Coordinates of C-alpha atoms in Angstrom, one line a residue:
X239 CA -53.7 39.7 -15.7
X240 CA -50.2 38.8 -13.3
X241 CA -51.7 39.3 -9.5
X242 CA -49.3 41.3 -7.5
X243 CA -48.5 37.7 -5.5
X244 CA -46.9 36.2 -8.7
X245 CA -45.0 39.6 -9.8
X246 CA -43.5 39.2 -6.1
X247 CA -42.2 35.4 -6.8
X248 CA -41.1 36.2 -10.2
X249 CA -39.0 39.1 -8.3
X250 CA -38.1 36.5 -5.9
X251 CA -37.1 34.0 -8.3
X252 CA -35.3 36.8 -10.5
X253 CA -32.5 38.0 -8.0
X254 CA -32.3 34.5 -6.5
X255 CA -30.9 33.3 -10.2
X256 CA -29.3 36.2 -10.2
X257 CA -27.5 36.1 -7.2
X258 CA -26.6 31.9 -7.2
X259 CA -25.1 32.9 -10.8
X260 CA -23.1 36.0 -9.7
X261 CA -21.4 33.3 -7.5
X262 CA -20.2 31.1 -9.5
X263 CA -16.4 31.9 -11.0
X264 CA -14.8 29.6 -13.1
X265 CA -11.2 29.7 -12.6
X266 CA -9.8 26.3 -14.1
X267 CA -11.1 25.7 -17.0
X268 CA -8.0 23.4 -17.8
X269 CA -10.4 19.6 -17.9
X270 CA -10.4 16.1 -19.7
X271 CA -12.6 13.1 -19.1
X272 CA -11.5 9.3 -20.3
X273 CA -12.9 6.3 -19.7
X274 CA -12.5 2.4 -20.6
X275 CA -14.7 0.0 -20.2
X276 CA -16.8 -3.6 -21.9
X277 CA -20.3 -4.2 -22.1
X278 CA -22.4 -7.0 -23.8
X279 CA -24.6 -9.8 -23.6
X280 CA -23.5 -13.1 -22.9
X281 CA -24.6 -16.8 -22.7
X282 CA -23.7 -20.2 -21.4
X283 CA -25.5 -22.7 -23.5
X284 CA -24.5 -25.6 -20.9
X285 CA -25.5 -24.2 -17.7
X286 CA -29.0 -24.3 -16.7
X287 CA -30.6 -20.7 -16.6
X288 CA -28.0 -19.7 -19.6
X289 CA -25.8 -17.5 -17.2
X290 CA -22.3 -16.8 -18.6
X291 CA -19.6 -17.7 -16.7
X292 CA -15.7 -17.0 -17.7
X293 CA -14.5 -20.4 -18.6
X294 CA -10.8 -19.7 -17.3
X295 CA -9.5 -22.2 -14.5
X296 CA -10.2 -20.7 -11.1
X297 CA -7.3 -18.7 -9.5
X298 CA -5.8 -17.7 -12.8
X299 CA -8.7 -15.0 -13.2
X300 CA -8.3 -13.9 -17.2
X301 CA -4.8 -15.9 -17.7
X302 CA -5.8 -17.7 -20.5
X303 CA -7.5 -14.8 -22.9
X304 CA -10.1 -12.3 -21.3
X305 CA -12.9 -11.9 -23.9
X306 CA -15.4 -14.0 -21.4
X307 CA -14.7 -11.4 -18.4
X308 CA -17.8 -9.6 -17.5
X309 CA -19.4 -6.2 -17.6
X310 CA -17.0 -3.0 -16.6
X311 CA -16.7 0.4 -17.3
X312 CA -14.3 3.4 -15.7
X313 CA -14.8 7.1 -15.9
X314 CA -11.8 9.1 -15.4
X315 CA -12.2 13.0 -14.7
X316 CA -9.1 15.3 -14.5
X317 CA -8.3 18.3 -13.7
X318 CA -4.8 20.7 -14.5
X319 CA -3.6 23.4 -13.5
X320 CA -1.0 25.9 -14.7
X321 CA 2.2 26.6 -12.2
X322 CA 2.1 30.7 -11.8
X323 CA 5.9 31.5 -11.6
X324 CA 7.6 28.8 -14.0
X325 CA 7.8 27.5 -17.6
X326 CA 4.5 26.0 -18.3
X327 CA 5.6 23.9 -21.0
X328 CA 7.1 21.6 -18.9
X329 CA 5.1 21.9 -15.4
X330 CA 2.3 19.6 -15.5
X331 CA 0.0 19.5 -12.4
X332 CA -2.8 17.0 -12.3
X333 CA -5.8 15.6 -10.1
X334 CA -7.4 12.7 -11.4
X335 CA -10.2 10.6 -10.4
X336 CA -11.0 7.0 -11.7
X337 CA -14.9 6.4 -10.7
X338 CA -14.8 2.5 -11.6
X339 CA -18.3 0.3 -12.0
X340 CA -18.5 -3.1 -12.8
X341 CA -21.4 -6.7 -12.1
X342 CA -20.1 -9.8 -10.8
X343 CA -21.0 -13.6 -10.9
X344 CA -22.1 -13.3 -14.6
X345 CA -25.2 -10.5 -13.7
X346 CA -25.1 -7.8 -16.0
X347 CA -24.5 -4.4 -15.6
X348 CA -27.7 -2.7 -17.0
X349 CA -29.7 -5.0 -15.0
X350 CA -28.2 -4.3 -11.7
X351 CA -28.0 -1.7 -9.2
X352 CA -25.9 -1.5 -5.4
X353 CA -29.4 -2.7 -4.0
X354 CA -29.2 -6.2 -5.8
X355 CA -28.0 -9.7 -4.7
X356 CA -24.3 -10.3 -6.6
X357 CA -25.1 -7.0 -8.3
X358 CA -23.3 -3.0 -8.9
X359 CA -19.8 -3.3 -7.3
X360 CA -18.6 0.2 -7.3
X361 CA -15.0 1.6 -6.0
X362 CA -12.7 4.6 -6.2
X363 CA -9.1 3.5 -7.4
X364 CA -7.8 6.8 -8.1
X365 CA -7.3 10.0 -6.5
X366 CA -4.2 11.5 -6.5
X367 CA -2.4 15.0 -7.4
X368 CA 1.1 14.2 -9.7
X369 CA 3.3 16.9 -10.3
X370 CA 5.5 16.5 -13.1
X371 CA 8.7 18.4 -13.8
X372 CA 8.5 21.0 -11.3
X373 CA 9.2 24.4 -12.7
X374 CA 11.0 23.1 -14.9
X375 CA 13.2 20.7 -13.2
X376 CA 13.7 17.0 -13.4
X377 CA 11.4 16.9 -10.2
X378 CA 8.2 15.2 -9.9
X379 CA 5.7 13.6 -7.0
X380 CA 2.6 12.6 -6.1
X381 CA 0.3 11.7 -3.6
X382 CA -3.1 9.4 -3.0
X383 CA -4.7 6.7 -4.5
X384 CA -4.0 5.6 -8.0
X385 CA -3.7 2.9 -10.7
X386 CA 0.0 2.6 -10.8
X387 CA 0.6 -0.2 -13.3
X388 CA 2.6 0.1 -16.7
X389 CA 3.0 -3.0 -19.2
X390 CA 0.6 -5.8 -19.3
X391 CA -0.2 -8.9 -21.2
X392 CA -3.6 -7.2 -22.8
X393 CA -5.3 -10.0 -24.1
X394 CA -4.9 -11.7 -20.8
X395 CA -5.4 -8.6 -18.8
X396 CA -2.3 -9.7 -16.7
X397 CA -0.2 -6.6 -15.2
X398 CA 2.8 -8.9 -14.7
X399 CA 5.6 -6.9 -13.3
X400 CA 5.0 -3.1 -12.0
X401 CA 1.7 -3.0 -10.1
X402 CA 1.4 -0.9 -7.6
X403 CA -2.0 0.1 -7.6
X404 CA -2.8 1.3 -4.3
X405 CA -2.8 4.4 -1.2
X406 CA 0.4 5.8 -1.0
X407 CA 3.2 8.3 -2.4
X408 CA 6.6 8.6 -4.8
X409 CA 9.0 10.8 -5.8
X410 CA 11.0 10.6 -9.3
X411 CA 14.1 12.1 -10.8
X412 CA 14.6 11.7 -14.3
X413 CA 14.3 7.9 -14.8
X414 CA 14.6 7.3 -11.1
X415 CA 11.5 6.5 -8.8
X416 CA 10.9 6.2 -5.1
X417 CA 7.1 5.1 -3.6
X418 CA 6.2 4.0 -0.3
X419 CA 2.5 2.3 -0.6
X420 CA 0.3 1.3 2.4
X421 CA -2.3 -1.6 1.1
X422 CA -3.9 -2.4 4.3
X423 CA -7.4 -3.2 4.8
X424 CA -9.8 -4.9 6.8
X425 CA -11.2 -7.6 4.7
X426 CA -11.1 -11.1 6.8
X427 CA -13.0 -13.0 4.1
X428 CA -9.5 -13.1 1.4
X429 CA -7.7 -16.5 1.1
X430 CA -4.1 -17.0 0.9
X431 CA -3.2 -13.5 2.3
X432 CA -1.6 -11.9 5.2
X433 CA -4.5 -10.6 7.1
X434 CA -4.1 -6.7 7.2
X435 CA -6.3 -6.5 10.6
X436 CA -6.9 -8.3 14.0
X437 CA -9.2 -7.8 17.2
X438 CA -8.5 -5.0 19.3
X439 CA -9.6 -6.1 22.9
X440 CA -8.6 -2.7 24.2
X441 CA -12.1 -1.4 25.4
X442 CA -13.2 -4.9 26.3
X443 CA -15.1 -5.7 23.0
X444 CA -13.6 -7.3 20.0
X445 CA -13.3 -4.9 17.1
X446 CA -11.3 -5.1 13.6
X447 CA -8.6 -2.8 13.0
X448 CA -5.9 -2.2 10.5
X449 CA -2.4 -4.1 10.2
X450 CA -1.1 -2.1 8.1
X451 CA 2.2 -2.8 6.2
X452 CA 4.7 -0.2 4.5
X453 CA 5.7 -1.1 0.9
X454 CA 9.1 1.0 0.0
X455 CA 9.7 0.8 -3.8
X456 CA 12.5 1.5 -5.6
X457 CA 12.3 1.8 -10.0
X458 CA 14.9 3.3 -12.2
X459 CA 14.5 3.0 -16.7
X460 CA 17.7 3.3 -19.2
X461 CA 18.1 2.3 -22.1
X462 CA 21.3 -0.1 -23.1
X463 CA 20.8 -0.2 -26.6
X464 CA 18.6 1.7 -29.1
X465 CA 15.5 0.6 -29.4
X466 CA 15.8 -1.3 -25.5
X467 CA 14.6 -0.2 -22.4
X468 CA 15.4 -2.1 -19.2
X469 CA 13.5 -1.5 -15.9
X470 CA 14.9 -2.6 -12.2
X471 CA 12.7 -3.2 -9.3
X472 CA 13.3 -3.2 -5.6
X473 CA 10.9 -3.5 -3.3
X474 CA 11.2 -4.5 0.9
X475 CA 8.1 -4.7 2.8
X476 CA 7.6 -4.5 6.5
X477 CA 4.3 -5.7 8.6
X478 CA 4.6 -4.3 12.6
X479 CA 4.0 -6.7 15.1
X480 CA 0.7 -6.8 17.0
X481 CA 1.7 -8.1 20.5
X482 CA -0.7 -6.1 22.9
X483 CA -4.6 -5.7 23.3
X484 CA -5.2 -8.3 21.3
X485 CA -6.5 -12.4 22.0
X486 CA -3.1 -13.7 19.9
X487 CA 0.1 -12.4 18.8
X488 CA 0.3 -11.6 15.4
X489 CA 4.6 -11.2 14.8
X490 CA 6.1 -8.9 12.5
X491 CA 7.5 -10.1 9.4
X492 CA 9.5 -8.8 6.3
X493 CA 9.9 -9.5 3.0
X494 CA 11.6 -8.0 -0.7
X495 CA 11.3 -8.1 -4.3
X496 CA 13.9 -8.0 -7.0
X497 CA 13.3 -8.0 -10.4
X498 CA 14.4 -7.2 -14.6
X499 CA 12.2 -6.2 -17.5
X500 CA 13.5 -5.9 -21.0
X501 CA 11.0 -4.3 -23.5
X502 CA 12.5 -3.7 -27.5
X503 CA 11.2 -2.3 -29.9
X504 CA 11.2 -4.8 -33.4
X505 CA 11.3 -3.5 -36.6
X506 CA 8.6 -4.8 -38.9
X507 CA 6.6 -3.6 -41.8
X508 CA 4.0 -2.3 -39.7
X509 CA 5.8 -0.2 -36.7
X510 CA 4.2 -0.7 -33.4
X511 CA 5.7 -4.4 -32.1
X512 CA 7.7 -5.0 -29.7
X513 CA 9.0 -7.7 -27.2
X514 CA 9.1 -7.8 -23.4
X515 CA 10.3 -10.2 -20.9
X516 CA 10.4 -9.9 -17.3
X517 CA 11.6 -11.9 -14.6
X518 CA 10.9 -11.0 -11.1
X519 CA 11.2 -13.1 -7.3
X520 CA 9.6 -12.3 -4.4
X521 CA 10.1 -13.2 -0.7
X522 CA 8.8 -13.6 2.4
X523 CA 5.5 -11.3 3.3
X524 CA 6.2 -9.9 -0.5
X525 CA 5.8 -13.5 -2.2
X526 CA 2.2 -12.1 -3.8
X527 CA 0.0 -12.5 -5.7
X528 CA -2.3 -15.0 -7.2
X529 CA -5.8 -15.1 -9.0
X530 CA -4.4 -13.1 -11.7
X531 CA -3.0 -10.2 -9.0
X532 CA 0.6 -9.3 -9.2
X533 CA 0.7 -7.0 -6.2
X534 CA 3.9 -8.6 -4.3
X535 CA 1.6 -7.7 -1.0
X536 CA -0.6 -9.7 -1.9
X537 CA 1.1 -12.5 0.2
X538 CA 0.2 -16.0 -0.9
X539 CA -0.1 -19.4 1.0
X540 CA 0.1 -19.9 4.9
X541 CA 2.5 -19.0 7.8
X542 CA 4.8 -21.1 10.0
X543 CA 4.2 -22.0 13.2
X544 CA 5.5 -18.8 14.4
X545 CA 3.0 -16.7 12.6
X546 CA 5.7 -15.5 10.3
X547 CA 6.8 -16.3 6.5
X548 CA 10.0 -16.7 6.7
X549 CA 11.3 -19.0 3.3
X550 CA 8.1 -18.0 1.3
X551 CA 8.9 -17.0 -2.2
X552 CA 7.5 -16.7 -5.6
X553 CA 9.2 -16.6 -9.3
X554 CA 7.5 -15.6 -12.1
X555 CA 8.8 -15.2 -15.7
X556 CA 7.0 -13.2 -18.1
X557 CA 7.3 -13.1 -22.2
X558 CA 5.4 -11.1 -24.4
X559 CA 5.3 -10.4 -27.8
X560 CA 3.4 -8.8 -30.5
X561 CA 4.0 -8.9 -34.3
X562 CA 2.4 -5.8 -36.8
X563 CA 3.3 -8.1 -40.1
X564 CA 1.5 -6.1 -42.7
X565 CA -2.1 -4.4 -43.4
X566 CA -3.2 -7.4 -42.7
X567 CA -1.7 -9.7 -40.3
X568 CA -0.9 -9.5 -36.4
X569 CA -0.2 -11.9 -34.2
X570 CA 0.4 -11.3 -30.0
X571 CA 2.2 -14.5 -28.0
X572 CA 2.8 -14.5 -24.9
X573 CA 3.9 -17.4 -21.7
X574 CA 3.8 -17.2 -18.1
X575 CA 5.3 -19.7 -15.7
X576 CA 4.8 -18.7 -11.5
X577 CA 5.9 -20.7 -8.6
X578 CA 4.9 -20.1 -5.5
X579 CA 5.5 -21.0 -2.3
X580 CA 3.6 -19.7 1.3
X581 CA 6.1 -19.9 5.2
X582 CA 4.7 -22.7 6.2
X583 CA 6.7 -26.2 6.3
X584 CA 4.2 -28.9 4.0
X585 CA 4.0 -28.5 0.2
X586 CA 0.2 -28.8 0.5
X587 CA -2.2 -27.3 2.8
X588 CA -1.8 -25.8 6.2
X589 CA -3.9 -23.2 8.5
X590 CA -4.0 -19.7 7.8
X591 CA -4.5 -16.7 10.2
X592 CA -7.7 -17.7 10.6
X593 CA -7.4 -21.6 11.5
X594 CA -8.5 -22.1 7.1
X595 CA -7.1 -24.9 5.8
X596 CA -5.6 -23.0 2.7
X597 CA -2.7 -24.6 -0.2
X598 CA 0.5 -23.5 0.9
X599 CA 2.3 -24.4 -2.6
X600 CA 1.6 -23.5 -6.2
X601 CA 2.3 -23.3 -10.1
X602 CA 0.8 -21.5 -13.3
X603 CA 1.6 -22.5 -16.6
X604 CA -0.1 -20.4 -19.2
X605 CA 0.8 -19.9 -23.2
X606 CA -1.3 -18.4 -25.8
X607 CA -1.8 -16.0 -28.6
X608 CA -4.6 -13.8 -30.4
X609 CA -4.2 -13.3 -34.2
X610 CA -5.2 -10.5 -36.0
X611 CA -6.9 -10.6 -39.8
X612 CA -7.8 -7.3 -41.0
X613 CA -10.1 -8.3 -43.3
X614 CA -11.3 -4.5 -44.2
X615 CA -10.7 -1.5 -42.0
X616 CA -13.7 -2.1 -40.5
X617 CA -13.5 -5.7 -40.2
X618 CA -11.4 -8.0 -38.3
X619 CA -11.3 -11.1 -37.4
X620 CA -9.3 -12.3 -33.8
X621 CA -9.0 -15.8 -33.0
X622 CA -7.2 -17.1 -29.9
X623 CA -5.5 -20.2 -28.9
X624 CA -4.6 -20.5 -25.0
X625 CA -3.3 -23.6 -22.8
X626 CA -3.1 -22.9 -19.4
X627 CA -2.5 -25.3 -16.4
X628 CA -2.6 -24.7 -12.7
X629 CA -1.4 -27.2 -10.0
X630 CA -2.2 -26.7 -6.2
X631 CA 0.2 -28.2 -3.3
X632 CA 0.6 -31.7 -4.3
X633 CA -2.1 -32.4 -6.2
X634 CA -1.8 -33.4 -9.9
X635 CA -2.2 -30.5 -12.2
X636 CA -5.7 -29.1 -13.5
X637 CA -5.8 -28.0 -17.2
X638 CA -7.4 -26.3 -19.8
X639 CA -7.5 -25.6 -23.8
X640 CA -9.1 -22.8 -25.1
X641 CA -10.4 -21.7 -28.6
X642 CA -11.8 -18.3 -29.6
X643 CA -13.7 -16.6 -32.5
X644 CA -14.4 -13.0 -32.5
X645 CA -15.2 -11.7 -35.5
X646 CA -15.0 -7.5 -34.6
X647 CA -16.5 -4.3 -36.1
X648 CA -14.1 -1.4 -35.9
X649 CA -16.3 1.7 -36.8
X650 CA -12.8 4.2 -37.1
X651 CA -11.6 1.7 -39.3
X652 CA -7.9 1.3 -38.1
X653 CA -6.0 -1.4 -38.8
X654 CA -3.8 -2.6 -35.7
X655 CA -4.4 -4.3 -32.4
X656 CA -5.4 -1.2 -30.4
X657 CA -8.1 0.2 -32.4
X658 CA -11.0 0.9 -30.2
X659 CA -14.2 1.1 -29.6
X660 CA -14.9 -1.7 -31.5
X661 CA -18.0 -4.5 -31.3
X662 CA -16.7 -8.1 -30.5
X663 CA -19.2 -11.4 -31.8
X664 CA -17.5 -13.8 -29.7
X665 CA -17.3 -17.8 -29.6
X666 CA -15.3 -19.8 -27.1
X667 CA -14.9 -23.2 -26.3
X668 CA -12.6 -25.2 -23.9
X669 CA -11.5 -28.7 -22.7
X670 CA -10.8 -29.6 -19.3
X671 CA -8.6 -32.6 -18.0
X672 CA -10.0 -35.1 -15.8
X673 CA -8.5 -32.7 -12.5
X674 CA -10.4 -29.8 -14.0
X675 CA -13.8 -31.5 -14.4
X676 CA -13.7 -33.6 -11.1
X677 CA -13.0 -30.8 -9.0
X678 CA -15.0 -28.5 -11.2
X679 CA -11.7 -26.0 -11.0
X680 CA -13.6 -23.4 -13.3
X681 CA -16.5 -20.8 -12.7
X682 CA -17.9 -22.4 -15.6
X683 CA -18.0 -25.7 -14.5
X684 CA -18.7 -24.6 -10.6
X685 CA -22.3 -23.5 -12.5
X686 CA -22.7 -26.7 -15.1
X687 CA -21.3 -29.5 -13.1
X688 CA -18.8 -32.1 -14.0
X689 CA -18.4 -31.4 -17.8
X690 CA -15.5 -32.2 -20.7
X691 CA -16.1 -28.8 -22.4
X692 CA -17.1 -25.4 -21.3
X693 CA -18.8 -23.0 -23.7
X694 CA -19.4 -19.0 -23.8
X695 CA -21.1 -16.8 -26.7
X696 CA -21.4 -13.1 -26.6
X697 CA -21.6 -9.9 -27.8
X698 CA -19.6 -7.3 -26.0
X699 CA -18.6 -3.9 -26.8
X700 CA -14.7 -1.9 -25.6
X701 CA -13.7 1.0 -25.8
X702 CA -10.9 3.5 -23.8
X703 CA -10.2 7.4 -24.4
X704 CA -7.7 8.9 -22.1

């Protein structure tokens, strides 16, 4: 028999549910979710302890294919909303989020947590309201934090030309663009970059505090010819000077970005190729980036005597292809060629901000191409072929050639270079030059020691939905 104590708390209990439920009113239903990420195992049969390591050169990061990056994964919540007085075909309000999780010097991600050594790197990239089209107009803004990137080289994971992935805002009109960005933060332990912070002495104690530098961005699309589409890019940069309440004078300094991209669409028997080529130069403070970042503020090498880096520059010069033969065959080429060069006088090294002896001159070299054999719809089979070379100040230049096997389940059994999630087997070897090896100029070879080749097997899932 139920004692008068327990009716009471199921009472209790009764109207509490009752009450938290009566609460809750749903009003946008309007949600997505996406997310993109790769997982796997890995090994490293020449280092000792077996850990993988991505046999790229260093400061190219995945220039040079990208199936021996690590663990990663994104999750990407959204939210939209209806506008109340206008056409809602063509208003589209959005809030997104990009939650992004990923491990770090070869650990892997199920075996980690933020509590571990080299372990869970978390961040948030994305977090931003766009509206597009306002009531119906050619209108459209937005405003936070968000991966602003467009057209990359996939297989290398290199956003070559348009990214702007950081705080900040924009306007756009038709095909027209206008962002301001803000990338500062305090983060003293980054080589070959304009620090974004000093030592305020105001209250009497050293204490970091922002530099920050305003990024004004100018884009605008049209297309020439049918099946072309040309993008222009201006950017000018500005970093205030720092003169007061503070143990040195940090200058201010100034820099701009001009640059073309030609993307057209090829016929073939299988639609979906294409070929883009871009060509962009940076300088001064906007002569960024390096270790497979494009962000122009990103500024690379060291400053001149007065603190400033006036004469930097960079060049790059992007091409980027991909072929949809038949049922069959694919193939995706690609080259990249970068020069850069930081404000300081010498051609090799010379003190940073922070009295670092740092390389103040630079060049990439990288070519390559995945093919595609669809042997089934289920199966394919990617192989990759990749020289890349890197050469710091005056130093000769460090090299490497890279092979890859992947033989890849596609479970939705599509045919074409997009088709995702698939499960990758993967095989990859590479020889290094004698620069490579003696300066071990490779995470690979900063774990094995001075070695001819460099060696990574795996098994790594990818996927995206957006």
């Amino acid at each position: 028999m139920i004692s008068v104590h327990a009716l009471r708390m199921l009472a209790v209990l009764f109207f509490t549910v009752w009450s938290i439920s009566a609460q809750i009113v749903i009003t946008n239903k309007n949600f997505s979710f996406g997310t993109t990420g790769r997982i796997g195992a890995a090994y490293s049969p020449g280092i000792d302890g077996g850990t993988a390591r991505q046999i790229n050169l260093k400061n190219q990061s995945s220039l040079g294919g990208r199936t021996d990056q690590g663990d990663y994964f994104d999750l990407l919540p959204s939210f939209h909303f209806k506008a109340v007085n206008a056409n809602n075909d063509s208003t589209a309000i959005d809030f997104q989020v990009r939650l992004a999780f990923y491990s770090t010097n070869g650990t892997f991600l199920g075996n980690v947590g933020s509590s571990n050594i080299n372990g869970l790197v978390t961040s948030v990239p994305e977090a931003f309201v766009e509206a597009r089209n306002i009531v119906g107009s050619n209108w459209s803004i937005w405003a936070g934090a968000r991966y602003m990137r467009y057209d990359d080289i996939h297989i290398c994971d290199y956003f070559y030309f348009d990214d702007h992935s950081t705080e900040g805002f924009g306007i756009k009109h038709k095909n027209t663009s206008f962002s301001m960005f803000f990338p500062a933060a305090i983060d003293t332990t980054s080589a070959n970059a304009t620090p974004y912070s000093y030592e305020n002495i105001i209250t009497g104690y050293k204490s970091l505090t922002y530099r920050q530098r305003q990024v004004f961005v100018w884009e605008h699309s049209f297309k020439p010819f049918n099946r072309n589409l040309v993008k222009l890019l201006a950017e000018w940069h500005s970093i205030d000077g720092i003169h007061n309440n503070t143990d040195r004078d940090y200058p201010s300094d100034n820099g701009w970005v001009l640059g073309a991209k030609l993307s057209t669409d090829l016929v073939t028997p299988k639609p979906g190729s294409f070929n883009q080529f871009a060509v962009r130069y940076g300088a001064g403070v906007a002569n960024g980036g390096d270790s497979g970042s494009t962000q122009t503020w990103r500024t690379y090498g060291a400053p001149d005597a007065k603190g400033r880096y006036t004469g930097a520059y960079s060049f790059t010069i992007v091409e980027h292809l991909l072929l949809n033969l038949s049922d069959r065959f694919s193939v995706n080429p690609y080259a990249v060629y970068i020069k850069s060069k930081g404000g300081a006088d010498t051609d090799n090294k010379a003190l940073d901000f922070y009295n670092r002896e740092i390389f103040n001159r630079k060049t990439d070299f990288a070519i390559g191409s995945r093919f595609f054999y669809y042997a089934k719809d289920w199966f394919h089979i990617l192989t990759e072929l990749h020289y890349t070379e890197r050469r710091d100040g005056t130093f000769s230049e460090a090299s490497m050639v890279k092979f890859t096997l992947a033989p890849t389940i596609v479970p939705t059994a599509e045919r074409g270079p997009w088709a995702r999630p698939h499960i990758r087997f993967i095989a990859s070897v590479a020889r290094y030059n004698d620069r490579a090896v003696s300066t071990l100029y490779s995470p690979f070879l900063e774990q094995a020691g001075h070695k001819r080749f460099g060696t990574y097997f795996g098994v790594r899932s990818e996927w995206w939905i957006f």
